PDB file of C-alpha atoms in Angstrom:
ATOM      1  CA  MET A   1     171.752 124.437 192.063  1.00 58.00           C
ATOM      2  CA  VAL A   2     169.504 122.174 193.682  1.00 62.00           C
ATOM      3  CA  VAL A   3     166.677 124.459 193.850  1.00 63.00           C
ATOM      4  CA  ALA A   4     166.899 125.226 190.041  1.00 65.00           C
ATOM      5  CA  GLU A   5     166.857 121.648 189.420  1.00 69.00           C
ATOM      6  CA  GLN A   6     163.612 121.235 191.567  1.00 71.00           C
ATOM      7  CA  GLU A   7     162.322 124.213 189.833  1.00 70.00           C
ATOM      8  CA  THR A   8     163.129 122.773 186.423  1.00 75.00           C
ATOM      9  CA  ALA A   9     161.606 119.510 187.491  1.00 73.00           C
ATOM     10  CA  ALA A  10     158.525 120.985 188.655  1.00 73.00           C
ATOM     11  CA  THR A  11     158.125 123.139 185.313  1.00 77.00           C
ATOM     12  CA  GLN A  12     158.539 120.061 183.252  1.00 72.00           C
ATOM     13  CA  ALA A  13     156.115 118.019 185.336  1.00 73.00           C
ATOM     14  CA  GLY A  14     153.426 121.046 184.725  1.00 73.00           C
ATOM     15  CA  LEU A  15     154.096 121.001 181.125  1.00 75.00           C
ATOM     16  CA  ASP A  16     153.779 117.239 181.045  1.00 73.00           C
ATOM     17  CA  ALA A  17     150.557 117.351 182.891  1.00 76.00           C
ATOM     18  CA  GLU A  18     149.266 120.211 180.486  1.00 76.00           C
ATOM     19  CA  GLN A  19     150.131 118.056 177.568  1.00 79.00           C
ATOM     20  CA  SER A  20     148.208 115.235 178.914  1.00 78.00           C
ATOM     21  CA  ALA A  21     145.247 117.350 179.626  1.00 78.00           C
ATOM     22  CA  ARG A  22     145.495 118.772 175.898  1.00 80.00           C
ATOM     23  CA  ALA A  23     145.715 115.263 174.740  1.00 79.00           C
ATOM     24  CA  ALA A  24     142.729 114.230 176.644  1.00 79.00           C
ATOM     25  CA  LEU A  25     140.800 117.162 175.401  1.00 80.00           C
ATOM     26  CA  GLN A  26     141.835 116.319 171.720  1.00 81.00           C
ATOM     27  CA  GLY A  27     140.464 112.799 172.283  1.00 80.00           C
ATOM     28  CA  GLU A  28     137.226 114.028 173.680  1.00 82.00           C
ATOM     29  CA  LEU A  29     136.862 116.537 170.932  1.00 82.00           C
ATOM     30  CA  ASP A  30     137.794 113.520 168.209  1.00 81.00           C
ATOM     31  CA  ALA A  31     135.310 111.481 169.892  1.00 83.00           C
ATOM     32  CA  ALA A  32     132.516 114.265 169.966  1.00 82.00           C
ATOM     33  CA  ARG A  33     133.380 114.891 166.162  1.00 82.00           C
ATOM     34  CA  GLN A  34     133.121 111.255 165.215  1.00 85.00           C
ATOM     35  CA  ALA A  35     129.727 110.928 167.196  1.00 83.00           C
ATOM     36  CA  HIS A  36     128.376 114.165 165.210  1.00 83.00           C
ATOM     37  CA  ALA A  37     129.495 112.554 161.888  1.00 83.00           C
ATOM     38  CA  ALA A  38     127.677 109.575 162.831  1.00 84.00           C
ATOM     39  CA  ALA A  39     124.593 111.324 163.985  1.00 82.00           C
ATOM     40  CA  ARG A  40     124.549 113.178 160.714  1.00 84.00           C
ATOM     41  CA  ALA A  41     125.166 110.189 158.699  1.00 84.00           C
ATOM     42  CA  ARG A  42     122.093 108.410 160.405  1.00 86.00           C
ATOM     43  CA  GLN A  43     119.815 111.331 159.878  1.00 85.00           C
ATOM     44  CA  GLU A  44     120.849 111.316 156.248  1.00 84.00           C
ATOM     45  CA  ALA A  45     120.018 107.724 156.061  1.00 84.00           C
ATOM     46  CA  GLY A  46     116.791 108.528 157.700  1.00 82.00           C
ATOM     47  CA  GLN A  47     115.900 111.282 155.460  1.00 85.00           C
ATOM     48  CA  HIS A  48     116.639 109.068 152.250  1.00 86.00           C
ATOM     49  CA  GLN A  49     114.191 106.348 153.825  1.00 86.00           C
ATOM     50  CA  ILE A  50     111.398 108.941 154.267  1.00 87.00           C
ATOM     51  CA  GLU A  51     111.771 110.141 150.758  1.00 86.00           C
ATOM     52  CA  ALA A  52     111.729 106.599 149.320  1.00 85.00           C
ATOM     53  CA  LEU A  53     108.595 105.900 151.517  1.00 86.00           C
ATOM     54  CA  GLU A  54     106.992 109.094 150.371  1.00 85.00           C
ATOM     55  CA  ARG A  55     107.770 108.253 146.496  1.00 85.00           C
ATOM     56  CA  GLN A  56     106.436 104.547 147.473  1.00 86.00           C
ATOM     57  CA  LEU A  57     103.314 106.095 148.957  1.00 85.00           C
ATOM     58  CA  GLY A  58     102.801 108.600 145.748  1.00 84.00           C
ATOM     59  CA  GLU A  59     103.101 105.477 143.475  1.00 86.00           C
ATOM     60  CA  LEU A  60     100.671 103.539 145.662  1.00 85.00           C
ATOM     61  CA  ARG A  61      98.311 106.372 145.272  1.00 84.00           C
ATOM     62  CA  THR A  62      98.644 106.698 141.642  1.00 86.00           C
ATOM     63  CA  GLN A  63      98.136 102.736 141.337  1.00 86.00           C
ATOM     64  CA  PHE A  64      94.947 102.825 143.295  1.00 83.00           C
ATOM     65  CA  SER A  65      93.356 105.680 141.210  1.00 84.00           C
ATOM     66  CA  THR A  66      94.217 104.048 138.082  1.00 86.00           C
ATOM     67  CA  GLU A  67      92.754 100.754 139.203  1.00 83.00           C
ATOM     68  CA  LEU A  68      89.650 102.502 140.778  1.00 83.00           C
ATOM     69  CA  GLU A  69      88.986 104.229 137.641  1.00 86.00           C
ATOM     70  CA  HIS A  70      89.480 101.070 135.503  1.00 85.00           C
ATOM     71  CA  THR A  71      86.947  99.114 137.875  1.00 83.00           C
ATOM     72  CA  ARG A  72      84.444 101.996 137.513  1.00 83.00           C
ATOM     73  CA  GLU A  73      84.744 101.548 133.759  1.00 85.00           C
ATOM     74  CA  GLN A  74      84.003  97.846 133.892  1.00 84.00           C
ATOM     75  CA  VAL A  75      81.175  98.295 136.108  1.00 81.00           C
ATOM     76  CA  ALA A  76      79.483 100.718 133.561  1.00 83.00           C
ATOM     77  CA  VAL A  77      80.110  98.456 130.730  1.00 84.00           C
ATOM     78  CA  ALA A  78      78.791  95.516 132.537  1.00 79.00           C
ATOM     79  CA  GLN A  79      75.709  97.623 133.839  1.00 81.00           C
ATOM     80  CA  GLU A  80      75.078  98.598 130.037  1.00 85.00           C
ATOM     81  CA  ARG A  81      75.455  95.600 128.494  1.00 83.00           C
ATOM     82  CA  ALA A  82      72.952  93.983 131.030  1.00 78.00           C
ATOM     83  CA  SER A  83      70.503  96.652 130.243  1.00 82.00           C
ATOM     84  CA  ALA A  84      70.836  96.177 126.684  1.00 85.00           C
ATOM     85  CA  THR A  85      70.196  92.418 127.012  1.00 82.00           C
ATOM     86  CA  GLU A  86      67.076  93.121 129.002  1.00 81.00           C
ATOM     87  CA  ARG A  87      65.630  95.786 126.541  1.00 85.00           C
ATOM     88  CA  ARG A  88      66.379  93.433 123.470  1.00 85.00           C
ATOM     89  CA  ALA A  89      64.489  90.457 125.269  1.00 81.00           C
ATOM     90  CA  LEU A  90      61.482  92.728 126.212  1.00 85.00           C
ATOM     91  CA  ARG A  91      61.329  93.850 122.585  1.00 87.00           C
ATOM     92  CA  GLU A  92      61.289  90.227 121.357  1.00 84.00           C
ATOM     93  CA  ILE A  93      58.712  89.136 123.646  1.00 84.00           C
ATOM     94  CA  ASP A  94      56.515  92.322 122.680  1.00 85.00           C
ATOM     95  CA  GLN A  95      57.022  91.267 118.942  1.00 87.00           C
ATOM     96  CA  GLU A  96      55.964  87.708 119.840  1.00 82.00           C
ATOM     97  CA  ARG A  97      52.976  88.758 121.749  1.00 85.00           C
ATOM     98  CA  THR A  98      52.004  90.850 118.700  1.00 88.00           C
ATOM     99  CA  LEU A  99      52.275  87.955 116.378  1.00 85.00           C
ATOM    100  CA  ARG A 100      50.515  85.751 118.802  1.00 84.00           C
ATOM    101  CA  GLN A 101      47.705  88.139 118.909  1.00 87.00           C
ATOM    102  CA  LYS A 102      47.580  88.324 115.155  1.00 86.00           C
ATOM    103  CA  GLY A 103      47.640  84.600 114.816  1.00 81.00           C
ATOM    104  CA  GLU A 104      44.639  84.420 117.293  1.00 85.00           C
ATOM    105  CA  GLN A 105      42.753  86.732 115.546  1.00 89.00           C
ATOM    106  CA  ALA A 106      43.414  84.923 112.155  1.00 85.00           C
ATOM    107  CA  LEU A 107      42.453  81.595 113.826  1.00 84.00           C
ATOM    108  CA  ALA A 108      39.004  83.203 115.138  1.00 87.00           C
ATOM    109  CA  ASP A 109      38.288  84.511 111.630  1.00 87.00           C
ATOM    110  CA  LEU A 110      39.074  81.150 110.206  1.00 86.00           C
ATOM    111  CA  ARG A 111      36.779  79.388 112.615  1.00 88.00           C
ATOM    112  CA  THR A 112      33.922  81.909 111.780  1.00 89.00           C
ATOM    113  CA  GLU A 113      34.248  81.339 108.342  1.00 87.00           C
ATOM    114  CA  LEU A 114      34.444  77.598 108.813  1.00 85.00           C
ATOM    115  CA  ALA A 115      31.160  78.024 110.932  1.00 87.00           C
ATOM    116  CA  ALA A 116      29.521  79.812 108.119  1.00 87.00           C
ATOM    117  CA  VAL A 117      30.616  77.292 105.431  1.00 83.00           C
ATOM    118  CA  GLN A 118      29.368  74.520 107.399  1.00 83.00           C
ATOM    119  CA  ALA A 119      26.057  76.349 107.739  1.00 83.00           C
ATOM    120  CA  ARG A 120      25.890  77.130 104.052  1.00 80.00           C
ATOM    121  CA  ALA A 121      26.718  73.491 103.522  1.00 74.00           C
ATOM    122  CA  HIS A 122      23.976  72.242 105.705  1.00 75.00           C
ATOM    123  CA  ASP A 123      21.446  74.608 104.016  1.00 76.00           C
ATOM    124  CA  ALA A 124      22.480  73.606 100.751  1.00 69.00           C
ATOM    125  CA  ALA A 125      22.752  69.956 101.242  1.00 68.00           C
ATOM    126  CA  VAL A 126      19.449  69.586  99.327  1.00 65.00           C
ATOM    127  CA  ALA A 127      21.012  71.426  96.435  1.00 69.00           C
ATOM    128  CA  GLY A 128      22.542  68.165  94.752  1.00 70.00           C
ATOM    129  CA  ALA A 129      25.533  66.136  95.131  1.00 70.00           C
ATOM    130  CA  GLU A 130      27.743  68.349  92.969  1.00 74.00           C
ATOM    131  CA  GLU A 131      27.171  71.301  95.259  1.00 68.00           C
ATOM    132  CA  ARG A 132      27.682  69.199  98.088  1.00 67.00           C
ATOM    133  CA  ALA A 133      30.874  67.890  96.857  1.00 77.00           C
ATOM    134  CA  ARG A 134      32.179  71.422  96.216  1.00 77.00           C
ATOM    135  CA  LEU A 135      31.127  72.691  99.610  1.00 73.00           C
ATOM    136  CA  GLN A 136      32.878  69.620 101.366  1.00 81.00           C
ATOM    137  CA  ALA A 137      35.829  70.333  99.508  1.00 85.00           C
ATOM    138  CA  GLU A 138      35.916  73.998 100.612  1.00 85.00           C
ATOM    139  CA  ARG A 139      35.188  72.975 104.075  1.00 84.00           C
ATOM    140  CA  ASP A 140      38.156  70.335 103.933  1.00 87.00           C
ATOM    141  CA  THR A 141      40.609  73.184 102.820  1.00 87.00           C
ATOM    142  CA  LEU A 142      39.339  75.429 105.502  1.00 84.00           C
ATOM    143  CA  SER A 143      39.759  72.766 107.996  1.00 85.00           C
ATOM    144  CA  LEU A 144      43.279  72.193 106.724  1.00 87.00           C
ATOM    145  CA  GLN A 145      44.103  75.938 106.990  1.00 85.00           C
ATOM    146  CA  LEU A 146      42.473  75.704 110.418  1.00 82.00           C
ATOM    147  CA  ALA A 147      44.911  72.909 111.590  1.00 84.00           C
ATOM    148  CA  GLU A 148      47.745  74.850 110.080  1.00 84.00           C
ATOM    149  CA  ALA A 149      46.715  77.925 111.726  1.00 78.00           C
ATOM    150  CA  GLU A 150      46.784  76.052 115.156  1.00 83.00           C
ATOM    151  CA  GLN A 151      49.893  74.533 114.440  1.00 86.00           C
ATOM    152  CA  ALA A 152      51.298  78.008 113.736  1.00 80.00           C
ATOM    153  CA  LEU A 153      49.999  79.316 116.881  1.00 79.00           C
ATOM    154  CA  GLY A 154      51.333  76.145 119.058  1.00 80.00           C
ATOM    155  CA  ARG A 155      54.878  77.200 117.192  1.00 82.00           C
ATOM    156  CA  GLY A 156      54.355  80.675 118.120  1.00 75.00           C
ATOM    157  CA  GLN A 157      53.738  79.663 121.740  1.00 82.00           C
ATOM    158  CA  ALA A 158      56.929  77.621 121.719  1.00 81.00           C
ATOM    159  CA  ALA A 159      58.650  80.456 120.301  1.00 75.00           C
ATOM    160  CA  GLN A 160      57.393  82.884 123.042  1.00 79.00           C
ATOM    161  CA  ASP A 161      58.065  80.402 125.778  1.00 81.00           C
ATOM    162  CA  SER A 162      61.702  80.108 124.317  1.00 82.00           C
ATOM    163  CA  LEU A 163      61.948  83.911 124.618  1.00 76.00           C
ATOM    164  CA  ARG A 164      60.790  84.114 128.199  1.00 82.00           C
ATOM    165  CA  ALA A 165      63.494  81.654 129.025  1.00 83.00           C
ATOM    166  CA  GLU A 166      65.822  83.772 127.441  1.00 80.00           C
ATOM    167  CA  LEU A 167      64.744  86.843 129.242  1.00 80.00           C
ATOM    168  CA  LYS A 168      65.289  84.906 132.409  1.00 85.00           C
ATOM    169  CA  VAL A 169      68.620  84.211 131.369  1.00 82.00           C
ATOM    170  CA  ALA A 170      69.140  87.640 130.741  1.00 77.00           C
ATOM    171  CA  LEU A 171      67.852  88.887 133.903  1.00 81.00           C
ATOM    172  CA  ARG A 172      70.309  86.412 135.662  1.00 84.00           C
ATOM    173  CA  ARG A 173      73.127  87.848 133.650  1.00 81.00           C
ATOM    174  CA  ALA A 174      72.082  91.277 134.594  1.00 78.00           C
ATOM    175  CA  GLU A 175      71.921  90.276 138.343  1.00 83.00           C
ATOM    176  CA  ARG A 176      75.243  88.583 138.173  1.00 84.00           C
ATOM    177  CA  ALA A 177      76.725  91.721 136.246  1.00 79.00           C
ATOM    178  CA  GLN A 178      75.454  93.662 139.213  1.00 82.00           C
ATOM    179  CA  ALA A 179      76.787  91.651 141.834  1.00 81.00           C
ATOM    180  CA  GLU A 180      80.226  91.770 140.164  1.00 78.00           C
ATOM    181  CA  ALA A 181      79.957  95.410 139.994  1.00 77.00           C
ATOM    182  CA  THR A 182      79.282  95.522 143.585  1.00 79.00           C
ATOM    183  CA  ALA A 183      82.112  93.275 144.315  1.00 78.00           C
ATOM    184  CA  SER A 184      84.509  95.265 142.351  1.00 77.00           C
ATOM    185  CA  ARG A 185      83.506  98.416 144.293  1.00 76.00           C
ATOM    186  CA  ARG A 186      83.989  96.586 147.492  1.00 78.00           C
ATOM    187  CA  LEU A 187      87.242  95.518 146.287  1.00 73.00           C
ATOM    188  CA  ALA A 188      88.342  99.101 145.378  1.00 73.00           C
ATOM    189  CA  THR A 189      87.067 100.235 148.916  1.00 73.00           C
ATOM    190  CA  THR A 190      89.158  97.661 150.600  1.00 71.00           C
ATOM    191  CA  LYS A 191      92.315  98.474 148.556  1.00 64.00           C
ATOM    192  CA  ARG A 192      91.786 102.267 149.518  1.00 61.00           C
ATOM    193  CA  ARG A 193      91.645 101.318 153.227  1.00 60.00           C
ATOM    194  CA  VAL A 194      94.917  99.137 153.007  1.00 52.00           C
ATOM    195  CA  PRO A 195      97.662 101.134 155.110  1.00 52.00           C
ATOM    196  CA  VAL A 196     100.929 101.546 153.553  1.00 48.00           C
ATOM    197  CA  THR A 197     103.703  99.465 155.302  1.00 50.00           C
ATOM    198  CA  ARG A 198     106.579 101.731 156.255  1.00 49.00           C
ATOM    199  CA  THR A 199     110.092 100.366 157.002  1.00 47.00           C
ATOM    200  CA  LYS A 200     111.099 100.669 160.278  1.00 46.00           C
ATOM    201  CA  PHE A 201     114.093 102.934 160.768  1.00 43.00           C
ATOM    202  CA  LYS A 202     117.067 100.851 162.312  1.00 48.00           C
ATOM    203  CA  PRO A 203     119.794 103.358 163.305  1.00 49.00           C
ATOM    204  CA  GLY A 204     123.258 102.223 162.727  1.00 48.00           C
ATOM    205  CA  PRO A 205     125.928 101.841 165.473  1.00 47.00           C
ATOM    206  CA  ALA A 206     127.003 105.130 166.813  1.00 41.00           C
TER     207      ALA A 206
END
């Protein structure tokens, strides 16, 4: 009887030990499952962050391409405007130079004619008072025309000086437009070199 009780007690103790071992193994299995679930959750969160960063990088690339194209268009427009201004100023100076040459030629012709009239007046001085008066009037008229021509030539010179000043302003504008274009290209190049800031991955608690 005592032996049977001892055997029963030993068997019960073995069962209790086995049950405790099973409980310990189950606890370890549950802990491993929880750790695996946490690791999977962290992996999924990291994948979401990577996808978000990739989308952000794509948007930044698209925005940079758009800004670069807009900058190129602005540079082209500025250069065309500067070139058109310079060409127009040069045409106006050429026209003014042509007018000045014509005015100088007309002035030379008037001086020649005046000299001829003065010579005729001198030669005809002895022809009588009436002829002298007529020639004097003609000479006065030619002198007035000469004065007017000289004034017109002076105005032409002033106009040419004004056009030269406008050309200088146009050239300065062209230089400023070229400088702005160079600055825009440098700005576009600087934007291209700016690295994309990635959000650091911070794993959650295990």
